[in-house]
Coordinates of C-alpha atoms in Angstrom, one line a residue:
X1 CA 3.5 14.6 -8.4
X2 CA 0.4 16.5 -9.5
X3 CA -2.4 17.1 -6.9
X4 CA -5.9 18.1 -7.7
X5 CA -8.8 19.8 -5.8
X6 CA -12.4 19.9 -7.1
X7 CA -15.0 22.2 -5.6
X8 CA -18.6 21.1 -6.4
X9 CA -21.8 22.8 -5.2
X10 CA -24.5 20.1 -5.4
X11 CA -27.4 22.5 -6.0
X12 CA -25.7 24.3 -8.9
X13 CA -26.1 23.7 -12.7
X14 CA -22.9 25.4 -13.7
X15 CA -20.1 23.7 -15.5
X16 CA -16.8 23.4 -13.6
X17 CA -14.0 25.7 -14.6
X18 CA -10.3 25.5 -14.0
X19 CA -8.6 28.1 -11.8
X20 CA -4.9 28.8 -11.4
X21 CA -5.1 30.0 -7.9
X22 CA -6.7 28.1 -5.1
X23 CA -8.1 31.3 -3.6
X24 CA -10.3 31.8 -6.6
X25 CA -12.3 28.7 -5.8
X26 CA -14.3 30.6 -3.2
X27 CA -15.8 32.8 -6.0
X28 CA -17.1 29.8 -8.0
X29 CA -19.7 27.2 -7.5
X30 CA -17.9 24.5 -9.4
X31 CA -14.2 24.6 -10.2
X32 CA -11.0 22.6 -10.1
X33 CA -7.4 23.3 -9.4
X34 CA -4.1 21.5 -10.0
X35 CA -1.0 21.8 -7.9
X36 CA 2.4 20.7 -9.3
X37 CA 5.2 19.6 -7.1
X38 CA 8.9 19.8 -7.8
X39 CA 9.4 16.4 -9.5
X40 CA 7.5 13.7 -11.4
X41 CA 4.6 15.9 -12.6
X42 CA 2.9 13.3 -14.9
X43 CA -0.1 15.1 -16.3
X44 CA -2.2 14.6 -19.5
X45 CA -5.2 16.7 -20.6
X46 CA -7.6 15.3 -23.3
X47 CA -10.1 17.5 -25.1
X48 CA -13.4 16.0 -26.3
X49 CA -16.4 17.6 -27.9
X50 CA -18.4 17.3 -24.7
X51 CA -15.7 18.1 -22.2
X52 CA -12.3 17.4 -20.9
X53 CA -10.5 14.6 -19.1
X54 CA -7.3 14.8 -17.0
X55 CA -5.0 11.9 -16.2
X56 CA -2.5 12.4 -13.3
X57 CA 0.1 9.8 -12.6
X58 CA 1.4 6.8 -14.4
X59 CA -1.4 4.6 -16.0
X60 CA -0.1 1.4 -17.6
X61 CA -1.8 0.7 -20.9
X62 CA -2.2 -2.6 -22.7
X63 CA 0.4 -3.1 -25.3
X64 CA -0.2 -1.7 -28.8
X65 CA -2.6 1.0 -27.7
X66 CA -2.2 3.7 -30.2
X67 CA -4.9 6.3 -29.2
X68 CA -4.5 6.6 -25.5
X69 CA -7.1 9.4 -25.3
X70 CA -9.8 7.2 -26.9
X71 CA -8.8 4.2 -24.7
X72 CA -9.1 6.4 -21.5
X73 CA -12.5 7.7 -22.6
X74 CA -13.7 4.1 -23.4
X75 CA -12.5 2.9 -20.0
X76 CA -14.4 5.7 -18.3
X77 CA -17.6 5.1 -20.3
X78 CA -17.6 1.4 -19.5
X79 CA -16.4 2.0 -15.9
X80 CA -13.8 -0.7 -16.7
X81 CA -11.1 0.8 -14.5
X82 CA -9.5 -2.6 -13.9
X83 CA -8.5 -2.7 -17.6
X84 CA -5.9 0.0 -16.9
X85 CA -2.9 -0.8 -14.7
X86 CA -0.7 1.4 -12.6
X87 CA -1.3 4.2 -10.1
X88 CA -3.1 7.3 -11.4
X89 CA -6.1 9.6 -11.1
X90 CA -8.6 10.2 -13.9
X91 CA -10.9 13.3 -13.6
X92 CA -13.7 13.0 -16.2
X93 CA -15.7 16.1 -17.0
X94 CA -17.2 14.8 -20.2
X95 CA -20.7 13.6 -18.9
X96 CA -22.9 16.7 -19.0
X97 CA -23.3 18.0 -15.5
X98 CA -21.6 15.0 -13.8
X99 CA -18.0 14.4 -12.9
X100 CA -16.2 11.1 -12.3
X101 CA -13.1 11.0 -10.1
X102 CA -11.2 7.7 -10.4
X103 CA -8.1 6.2 -8.7
X104 CA -6.2 3.4 -10.3
X105 CA -5.3 -0.1 -8.9
X106 CA -7.0 -0.6 -5.5
X107 CA -7.2 3.1 -4.8
X108 CA -3.5 3.1 -3.8
X109 CA -3.7 6.8 -4.6
X110 CA -6.3 8.0 -2.1
X111 CA -9.3 10.1 -3.0
X112 CA -10.2 12.4 -0.1
X113 CA -13.5 14.3 0.3
X114 CA -15.2 16.8 2.5
X115 CA -19.0 17.0 2.3
X116 CA -21.0 19.6 4.3
X117 CA -24.5 20.4 3.2
X118 CA -24.3 21.4 -0.5
X119 CA -20.5 21.8 -0.6
X120 CA -18.3 18.9 -1.7
X121 CA -14.5 19.1 -2.0
X122 CA -12.6 16.2 -3.5
X123 CA -8.8 16.0 -3.6
X124 CA -5.8 13.8 -3.8
X125 CA -4.5 15.4 -0.6
X126 CA -6.1 16.7 2.7
X127 CA -3.7 19.7 2.5
X128 CA -5.6 21.2 -0.4
X129 CA -9.0 20.6 1.3
X130 CA -7.8 22.3 4.4
X131 CA -6.7 25.3 2.4
X132 CA -10.1 25.6 0.7
X133 CA -12.4 25.6 3.7
X134 CA -12.9 28.3 6.2
X135 CA -13.9 25.9 9.0
X136 CA -11.5 24.6 11.5
X137 CA -11.1 20.8 11.2
X138 CA -11.4 18.6 14.2
X139 CA -9.2 15.6 15.0
X140 CA -10.9 12.3 14.6
X141 CA -10.3 10.3 17.8
X142 CA -11.5 7.1 16.3
X143 CA -8.8 7.4 13.6
X144 CA -6.2 7.7 16.3
X145 CA -7.7 4.7 18.2
X146 CA -7.7 2.6 15.0
X147 CA -4.2 3.7 14.0
X148 CA -2.7 2.6 17.4
X149 CA -4.6 -0.7 17.5
X150 CA -4.3 -1.8 13.8
X151 CA -1.3 0.3 12.4
X152 CA -3.8 2.0 10.1
X153 CA -7.4 3.0 10.1
X154 CA -9.9 0.1 9.9
X155 CA -12.5 2.3 8.3
X156 CA -12.3 5.1 5.8
X157 CA -11.4 7.8 8.4
X158 CA -8.5 10.3 8.3
X159 CA -6.9 12.4 10.9
X160 CA -9.8 14.8 10.5
X161 CA -13.4 14.0 11.3
X162 CA -14.7 16.1 8.4
X163 CA -12.5 14.4 5.7
X164 CA -13.0 10.8 4.6
X165 CA -11.3 8.6 2.0
X166 CA -13.0 6.6 -0.8
X167 CA -13.1 2.9 -0.3
X168 CA -10.8 0.5 -2.2
X169 CA -11.9 -0.3 -5.8
X170 CA -14.5 2.5 -5.8
X171 CA -14.7 5.8 -7.7
X172 CA -16.8 8.9 -7.2
X173 CA -19.7 10.1 -9.3
X174 CA -20.9 13.6 -8.5
X175 CA -23.7 15.7 -9.9
X176 CA -26.6 16.8 -7.7
X177 CA -25.4 14.2 -5.2
X178 CA -22.2 12.3 -4.5
X179 CA -21.9 8.5 -4.5
X180 CA -19.1 6.0 -4.3
X181 CA -19.4 3.3 -6.9
X182 CA -17.6 0.0 -6.8
X183 CA -15.8 -1.3 -9.9
X184 CA -14.2 -4.5 -8.6
X185 CA -15.0 -6.9 -5.8
X186 CA -12.4 -9.6 -4.9
X187 CA -15.0 -11.7 -3.0
X188 CA -16.6 -12.6 -6.4
X189 CA -13.4 -14.5 -7.3
X190 CA -13.3 -16.8 -4.3
X191 CA -13.8 -20.4 -5.3
X192 CA -14.5 -23.7 -3.4
X193 CA -12.6 -25.7 -6.0
X194 CA -9.3 -24.0 -6.7
X195 CA -7.3 -25.4 -9.7
X196 CA -3.9 -26.9 -9.2
X197 CA -1.2 -28.8 -11.0
X198 CA 1.6 -28.3 -13.5
X199 CA -0.7 -26.9 -16.2
X200 CA -2.1 -24.3 -13.8
X201 CA 1.4 -23.2 -12.7
X202 CA 2.5 -22.9 -16.3
X203 CA -0.6 -20.8 -17.0
X204 CA 0.2 -18.5 -14.1
X205 CA 3.8 -18.1 -15.4
X206 CA 2.6 -17.4 -18.9
X207 CA 0.0 -14.9 -17.8
X208 CA 2.4 -13.2 -15.4
X209 CA 5.1 -12.7 -18.1
X210 CA 2.5 -11.5 -20.7
X211 CA 1.0 -9.1 -18.3
X212 CA 4.4 -7.8 -17.0
X213 CA 5.5 -6.8 -20.4
X214 CA 3.1 -3.8 -20.4
X215 CA 4.6 -2.6 -17.1
X216 CA 8.2 -2.6 -18.4
X217 CA 8.9 0.8 -20.1
X218 CA 11.1 1.4 -23.1
X219 CA 13.4 3.8 -21.2
X220 CA 15.9 2.5 -18.7
X221 CA 14.4 1.5 -15.4
X222 CA 15.4 -0.1 -12.1
X223 CA 14.2 -3.5 -10.8
X224 CA 14.1 -4.4 -7.1
X225 CA 16.4 -7.4 -6.8
X226 CA 16.4 -8.8 -3.3
X227 CA 17.0 -12.1 -1.7
X228 CA 13.3 -13.1 -2.1
X229 CA 11.3 -14.4 -5.0
X230 CA 9.2 -11.4 -5.9
X231 CA 12.0 -9.2 -7.2
X232 CA 13.9 -12.0 -9.0
X233 CA 10.7 -12.9 -10.9
X234 CA 10.7 -9.4 -12.3
X235 CA 14.5 -9.5 -13.0
X236 CA 13.9 -12.7 -14.9
X237 CA 11.1 -11.2 -16.9
X238 CA 13.1 -8.1 -17.7
X239 CA 16.1 -10.3 -18.9
X240 CA 13.8 -12.4 -21.0
X241 CA 12.2 -9.3 -22.6
X242 CA 15.7 -7.9 -23.4
X243 CA 14.9 -4.6 -21.6
X244 CA 17.3 -1.8 -20.7
X245 CA 17.4 -2.0 -16.9
X246 CA 19.5 -1.9 -13.8
X247 CA 18.8 -3.6 -10.4
X248 CA 18.9 -2.4 -6.9
X249 CA 18.1 -3.3 -3.3
X250 CA 18.5 -1.7 0.0
X251 CA 19.4 -2.9 3.5
X252 CA 22.0 -2.9 6.3
X253 CA 25.4 -4.0 5.3
X254 CA 24.9 -7.6 6.6
X255 CA 21.4 -8.0 5.1
X256 CA 20.9 -10.9 2.6
X257 CA 18.9 -8.4 0.5
X258 CA 22.2 -6.9 -0.3
X259 CA 24.7 -9.7 -0.2
X260 CA 22.8 -12.1 -2.4
X261 CA 22.0 -9.8 -5.3
X262 CA 25.4 -8.2 -5.1
X263 CA 27.0 -11.6 -5.9
X264 CA 24.3 -12.8 -8.3
X265 CA 24.1 -9.7 -10.4
X266 CA 27.8 -10.1 -11.2
X267 CA 27.1 -13.7 -12.3
X268 CA 24.2 -12.6 -14.4
X269 CA 26.2 -9.7 -15.9
X270 CA 23.6 -7.1 -15.0
X271 CA 24.2 -3.7 -13.3
X272 CA 23.4 -3.6 -9.6
X273 CA 23.2 -0.6 -7.3
X274 CA 23.3 -1.4 -3.6
X275 CA 21.7 1.2 -1.3
X276 CA 23.4 0.6 2.0
X277 CA 21.6 1.8 5.1
X278 CA 24.9 2.4 6.9
X279 CA 26.1 4.8 9.6
X280 CA 25.9 7.7 7.1
X281 CA 22.2 7.0 6.6
X282 CA 21.5 6.4 10.3
X283 CA 23.3 9.5 11.5
X284 CA 22.7 12.0 8.7
X285 CA 19.4 11.0 7.1
X286 CA 17.1 8.7 9.0
X287 CA 15.3 11.2 11.2
X288 CA 14.9 13.9 8.6
X289 CA 13.7 11.4 6.0
X290 CA 11.2 10.1 8.6
X291 CA 9.8 13.6 9.2
X292 CA 9.5 14.2 5.4
X293 CA 7.9 10.8 4.9
X294 CA 5.2 11.6 7.5
X295 CA 4.4 14.9 5.8
X296 CA 4.3 13.5 2.3
X297 CA 1.9 10.7 3.3
X298 CA -0.7 12.8 5.2
X299 CA 0.6 11.3 8.4
X300 CA -0.2 7.7 7.3
X301 CA 3.4 6.4 7.3
X302 CA 5.8 6.2 10.3
X303 CA 9.4 6.9 11.2
X304 CA 10.1 3.2 10.9
X305 CA 9.9 3.4 7.1
X306 CA 12.2 6.4 6.5
X307 CA 14.6 4.2 4.5
X308 CA 12.0 3.9 1.7
X309 CA 12.2 7.7 1.1
X310 CA 16.0 7.6 1.3
X311 CA 16.2 4.9 -1.3
X312 CA 13.6 6.5 -3.5
X313 CA 15.5 9.8 -3.7
X314 CA 18.7 8.0 -4.6
X315 CA 17.0 6.0 -7.3
X316 CA 15.2 9.0 -8.7
X317 CA 18.6 10.5 -9.6
X318 CA 19.2 7.5 -12.0
X319 CA 15.9 6.4 -13.4
X320 CA 12.3 7.7 -13.7
X321 CA 10.6 4.3 -13.1
X322 CA 11.2 1.4 -10.7
X323 CA 9.7 -2.0 -11.1
X324 CA 9.0 -3.6 -7.7
X325 CA 7.7 -6.9 -6.3
X326 CA 5.3 -5.1 -4.0
X327 CA 2.1 -7.2 -3.3
X328 CA 3.6 -10.5 -4.8
X329 CA 4.1 -12.3 -1.5
X330 CA 0.7 -11.0 -0.3
X331 CA -1.1 -12.6 -3.2
X332 CA 0.5 -16.0 -2.8
X333 CA 1.3 -16.4 0.8
X334 CA -1.2 -17.5 3.5
X335 CA -0.8 -14.6 6.0
X336 CA -0.4 -16.1 9.4
X337 CA 2.3 -13.9 11.0
X338 CA 1.4 -11.0 13.2
X339 CA 3.4 -7.7 12.9
X340 CA 3.3 -4.4 11.2
X341 CA 1.2 -5.5 8.3
X342 CA -1.4 -7.2 10.4
X343 CA -1.7 -6.4 14.1
X344 CA -2.5 -9.0 16.8
X345 CA -5.8 -7.3 17.4
X346 CA -7.0 -7.5 13.8
X347 CA -5.6 -11.0 13.3
X348 CA -7.7 -12.3 16.3
X349 CA -10.8 -10.3 15.3
X350 CA -10.8 -11.9 11.8
X351 CA -9.7 -15.3 13.1
X352 CA -12.6 -15.6 15.7
X353 CA -16.1 -16.6 14.7
X354 CA -17.4 -15.6 18.2
X355 CA -18.6 -12.0 17.7
X356 CA -18.5 -11.4 21.5
X357 CA -14.7 -11.8 21.3
X358 CA -14.4 -8.5 19.5
X359 CA -15.2 -6.4 22.6
X360 CA -12.7 -8.3 24.7
X361 CA -10.0 -8.1 22.1
X362 CA -10.4 -4.3 21.8
X363 CA -10.9 -3.5 25.5
X364 CA -8.1 -5.7 26.7
X365 CA -5.5 -4.4 24.3
X366 CA -2.5 -3.1 26.1
X367 CA -2.2 -0.3 23.5
X368 CA -5.2 1.5 25.0
X369 CA -3.0 2.2 28.0
X370 CA -1.1 4.7 25.9
X371 CA -4.2 6.7 25.1
X372 CA -5.9 9.2 27.4
X373 CA -8.6 6.6 27.6
X374 CA -11.3 8.6 29.3
X375 CA -12.0 10.7 26.2
X376 CA -12.2 7.6 23.9
X377 CA -15.2 5.7 25.4
X378 CA -17.6 6.6 22.6
X379 CA -15.1 5.9 19.9
X380 CA -14.2 2.5 21.5
X381 CA -17.9 1.5 21.6
X382 CA -18.4 2.7 18.0
X383 CA -15.4 0.8 16.8
X384 CA -16.6 -2.4 18.4
X385 CA -20.0 -2.0 16.8
X386 CA -18.5 -1.4 13.4
X387 CA -16.2 -4.4 13.8
X388 CA -19.1 -6.6 14.8
X389 CA -21.1 -5.6 11.8
X390 CA -18.1 -6.3 9.6
X391 CA -17.5 -9.7 11.2
X392 CA -21.2 -10.7 11.0
X393 CA -21.2 -9.9 7.3
X394 CA -18.6 -12.6 6.7
X395 CA -19.4 -15.0 9.6
X396 CA -19.8 -18.0 7.3
X397 CA -16.5 -17.3 5.5
X398 CA -13.4 -19.2 6.3
X399 CA -11.1 -16.9 8.4
X400 CA -8.2 -17.5 6.1
X401 CA -10.3 -16.3 3.1
X402 CA -11.5 -13.3 5.1
X403 CA -7.9 -12.4 6.0
X404 CA -7.1 -12.5 2.3
X405 CA -10.0 -10.2 1.4
X406 CA -9.0 -7.9 4.2
X407 CA -5.5 -7.8 2.8
X408 CA -6.7 -6.9 -0.7
X409 CA -9.3 -4.3 0.4
X410 CA -7.5 -2.7 3.3
X411 CA -3.8 -3.7 3.8
X412 CA -2.8 -2.9 0.2
X413 CA -3.9 0.7 0.2
X414 CA -3.3 1.5 3.9
X415 CA 0.0 -0.3 4.6
X416 CA 1.7 -0.2 1.2
X417 CA -0.2 2.8 -0.2
X418 CA 1.6 5.5 1.8
X419 CA 5.0 4.2 0.6
X420 CA 3.8 4.4 -3.1
X421 CA 2.3 7.8 -2.7
X422 CA 5.6 9.1 -1.3
X423 CA 7.5 7.5 -4.2
X424 CA 5.3 9.3 -6.6
X425 CA 6.8 12.6 -5.6
X426 CA 10.1 11.5 -7.1
X427 CA 9.5 8.6 -9.6
X428 CA 7.0 6.0 -10.7
X429 CA 6.7 2.7 -9.0
X430 CA 5.2 0.0 -11.3
X431 CA 4.0 -3.1 -9.5
X432 CA 3.2 -5.9 -12.1
X433 CA 1.8 -8.2 -9.4
X434 CA -1.0 -5.8 -8.6
X435 CA -2.9 -6.5 -11.8
X436 CA -6.6 -7.3 -11.8
X437 CA -6.4 -9.9 -14.5
X438 CA -3.5 -11.7 -12.8
X439 CA -5.1 -11.5 -9.4
X440 CA -8.4 -12.9 -10.7
X441 CA -6.6 -15.9 -12.2
X442 CA -4.4 -16.5 -9.1
X443 CA -7.6 -16.5 -6.9
X444 CA -8.9 -19.4 -9.1
X445 CA -5.9 -21.5 -8.1
X446 CA -4.8 -23.4 -5.0
X447 CA -1.6 -21.3 -5.0
X448 CA -3.6 -18.2 -3.9
X449 CA -3.0 -17.1 -0.3
X450 CA -6.7 -17.3 0.4
X451 CA -6.6 -21.1 0.5
X452 CA -4.9 -23.1 3.2
X453 CA -4.4 -26.9 3.2
X454 CA -6.7 -28.8 5.6
X455 CA -3.6 -30.2 7.3
X456 CA -1.6 -27.0 7.7
X457 CA 2.2 -27.3 8.1
X458 CA 3.5 -23.8 7.6
X459 CA 6.8 -24.5 5.8
X460 CA 5.3 -27.1 3.5
X461 CA 2.4 -24.8 2.7
X462 CA 4.9 -22.1 2.0
X463 CA 6.7 -24.3 -0.5
X464 CA 3.4 -24.9 -2.4
X465 CA 2.5 -21.2 -2.5
X466 CA 6.0 -20.4 -3.8
X467 CA 5.7 -22.7 -6.7
X468 CA 4.4 -20.0 -9.1
X469 CA 7.6 -18.1 -8.7
X470 CA 9.6 -21.1 -9.7
X471 CA 7.6 -21.5 -12.9
X472 CA 7.8 -17.8 -13.7
X473 CA 11.6 -17.8 -13.3
X474 CA 11.9 -21.1 -15.1
X475 CA 10.1 -19.6 -18.1
X476 CA 12.3 -16.5 -18.1
X477 CA 15.8 -17.3 -16.9
X478 CA 17.5 -20.6 -16.3
X479 CA 20.4 -18.8 -14.7
X480 CA 18.3 -17.2 -12.0
X481 CA 16.3 -20.5 -11.6
X482 CA 19.3 -22.2 -9.8
X483 CA 20.5 -19.2 -7.8
X484 CA 20.0 -19.4 -4.0
X485 CA 17.4 -17.2 -2.4
X486 CA 17.6 -15.9 1.2
X487 CA 15.2 -18.7 2.2
X488 CA 17.9 -21.4 2.0
X489 CA 16.8 -22.9 -1.3
X490 CA 16.6 -21.9 -5.0
X491 CA 13.5 -21.7 -7.2
X492 CA 14.8 -24.8 -8.9
X493 CA 14.6 -26.7 -5.6
X494 CA 10.8 -26.0 -5.5
X495 CA 10.4 -27.9 -8.8
X496 CA 12.1 -30.9 -7.4
X497 CA 10.3 -31.6 -4.0
X498 CA 13.0 -34.1 -2.9
X499 CA 15.5 -31.3 -2.9
X500 CA 13.5 -29.5 -0.2
X501 CA 13.9 -32.2 2.4
X502 CA 17.1 -30.9 3.7
X503 CA 16.0 -27.2 3.9
X504 CA 12.8 -28.4 5.6
X505 CA 14.7 -30.4 8.2
X506 CA 17.2 -27.6 8.7
X507 CA 14.3 -25.2 9.2
X508 CA 12.8 -27.5 11.9
X509 CA 16.0 -28.3 13.7
X510 CA 18.0 -25.1 13.2
X511 CA 15.8 -22.1 12.3
X512 CA 17.3 -19.7 9.8
X513 CA 19.4 -16.9 11.4
X514 CA 17.8 -13.7 10.3
X515 CA 19.5 -10.4 10.5
X516 CA 17.9 -8.6 13.4
X517 CA 17.9 -5.2 11.9
X518 CA 18.0 -5.6 8.1
X519 CA 16.8 -2.0 7.4
X520 CA 18.6 -0.2 10.2
X521 CA 15.3 0.7 11.9
X522 CA 16.4 -0.2 15.4
X523 CA 19.8 1.4 14.9
X524 CA 18.1 4.6 13.6
X525 CA 15.8 4.6 16.6
X526 CA 18.8 4.4 19.0
X527 CA 20.6 7.2 17.1
X528 CA 17.5 9.4 17.1
X529 CA 16.2 8.9 20.6
X530 CA 17.1 12.5 21.6
X531 CA 15.0 13.8 18.6
X532 CA 12.0 11.6 19.5
X533 CA 12.1 12.9 23.1
X534 CA 11.6 16.4 21.7
X535 CA 8.4 15.5 19.9
X536 CA 5.5 16.9 21.9
X537 CA 3.1 14.1 22.8
X538 CA -0.3 15.6 22.8
X539 CA -1.7 14.9 26.3
X540 CA -5.3 15.5 25.2
X541 CA -5.1 12.3 23.2
X542 CA -2.3 10.3 24.8
X543 CA -1.3 9.1 28.2
X544 CA 2.1 10.7 28.5
X545 CA 2.9 9.3 31.9
X546 CA 2.3 5.7 30.8
X547 CA 4.4 6.2 27.6
X548 CA 7.3 7.6 29.5
X549 CA 7.1 5.0 32.3
X550 CA 7.1 2.1 29.8
X551 CA 9.9 3.7 27.9
X552 CA 11.9 3.8 31.0
X553 CA 11.2 0.2 31.8
X554 CA 11.6 -0.9 28.1
X555 CA 8.1 -2.3 28.1
X556 CA 6.7 -0.6 25.0
X557 CA 7.2 -2.3 21.6
X558 CA 9.0 -0.4 18.9
X559 CA 6.1 -0.6 16.4
X560 CA 3.6 1.0 18.8
X561 CA 6.2 3.6 19.8
X562 CA 6.9 4.5 16.2
X563 CA 3.2 5.1 15.6
X564 CA 2.9 7.3 18.7
X565 CA 5.8 9.4 17.7
X566 CA 4.7 9.6 14.0
X567 CA 1.1 10.5 14.9
X568 CA 2.2 13.3 17.1
X569 CA 4.8 14.5 14.6
X570 CA 1.9 15.0 12.2
X571 CA -0.5 16.5 14.8
X572 CA 2.2 19.0 15.8
X573 CA 3.2 20.1 12.3
X574 CA 0.5 19.4 9.8
X575 CA -2.9 19.1 11.6
X576 CA -3.1 22.6 13.0

């Protein structure tokens, strides 16, 4: 992965120049620097008469684009960022004394900035900003508070008070001042009359396949093939397109994400690589991979997701690109479950139309017990105020729709983003579901996760919102259409509603028996307890006695515990 750092003195008229050593930035008013890592250094430089452009990462172009340099320049001039798929940065120095710094889809790649008086530093990583400033940075307590409450920051804060991150679907323009400019707003695509019916479902399938083609490379790649519908939609599209690909999935040995694709790949006669999170992974890799993951993601990921780094490294030895179903379920599913993606606190804040509830939800959260609460009073009050302003802004909006918008604007980049940033150090993850044209069309239909039926029966509503997958797979692969998913029914069953009666009854009478530890997260925790105990819990910010006491009594949930350990791992090693 290639990182960048831009130094920009606002009161200067000089043109920015490239330096090869970061120490040389201090001698210049406007300059930029690139840092190349060990693997996956995707980097393009385009020369124009009035300046240069740099593209870092893996932009996905529409099919049949011959002159990529011209297309990139046109995109930047029109500020039509949504016309380019994938994850990338564009640094544009072609507009006289201005510069534009752009991140691709939903700002999954973060843009960090430091702004003090006339000095602005902009980077893809806080590590380079830290190297370029003489000042000592301070820890942002409100970030720690939000991280523990919501699993990620509610706002655009980072670990450091002096460093912020650009909002989703915004880019930076900088000249004598710096501004964040929006280029896409999902709320504009909410409708009161969503379309539905067979024709609409066929249109989704046709658009999905047509759009997906541009994400499928000409080289060999790997497709995530799990027990769910997202991955098998992409397997079907790859088969239909006649591409050169293998499939993979990862999980514990008894996970349906392994057992189903292992059997079905044989029937489909496609290559399948299982990545088994077994005793070898648990004992030899899980802790060290967790530490590295936290470092690579600026502290934004946790030990609980160490298996993603383990799988990514294994895949990078085989292919340069993976195609994953990331974001698919989040586009179609009505999000009503509480967990690592959406915390109980945020769920109830968005779900309540009583603004006064916000103060109670925050102040009564048991998670505050794990903080050294006396030093957080100002941050708690400020967070409550910011949440009230946010909730008032959308007070007339249906909570289900607001949950969907929050998912697009915040969850995508803050929950899924760190995983994709980490992967970019080793390979490119292309996610065809995260495509603006596709999302805009989905949001116009009743199959979008923003719209819930007036009479809401969860499993029946799920069937409806899974219909697009059935139409996609039907278009691309009859063989996959009739293969069982890990939900207890096949995509074909969704096309014949009467076939869902038995699965629906079974789900009501005898709920599906899920594997309790499908990614060996709990087993890894048990194996690594002695390492976690050695992590120094910073008693300036955390209530060590409460944490230890609840650990002893087994009263602290694993997700909260993982965040406490992960935050302190970063504070101890990276934040100094």
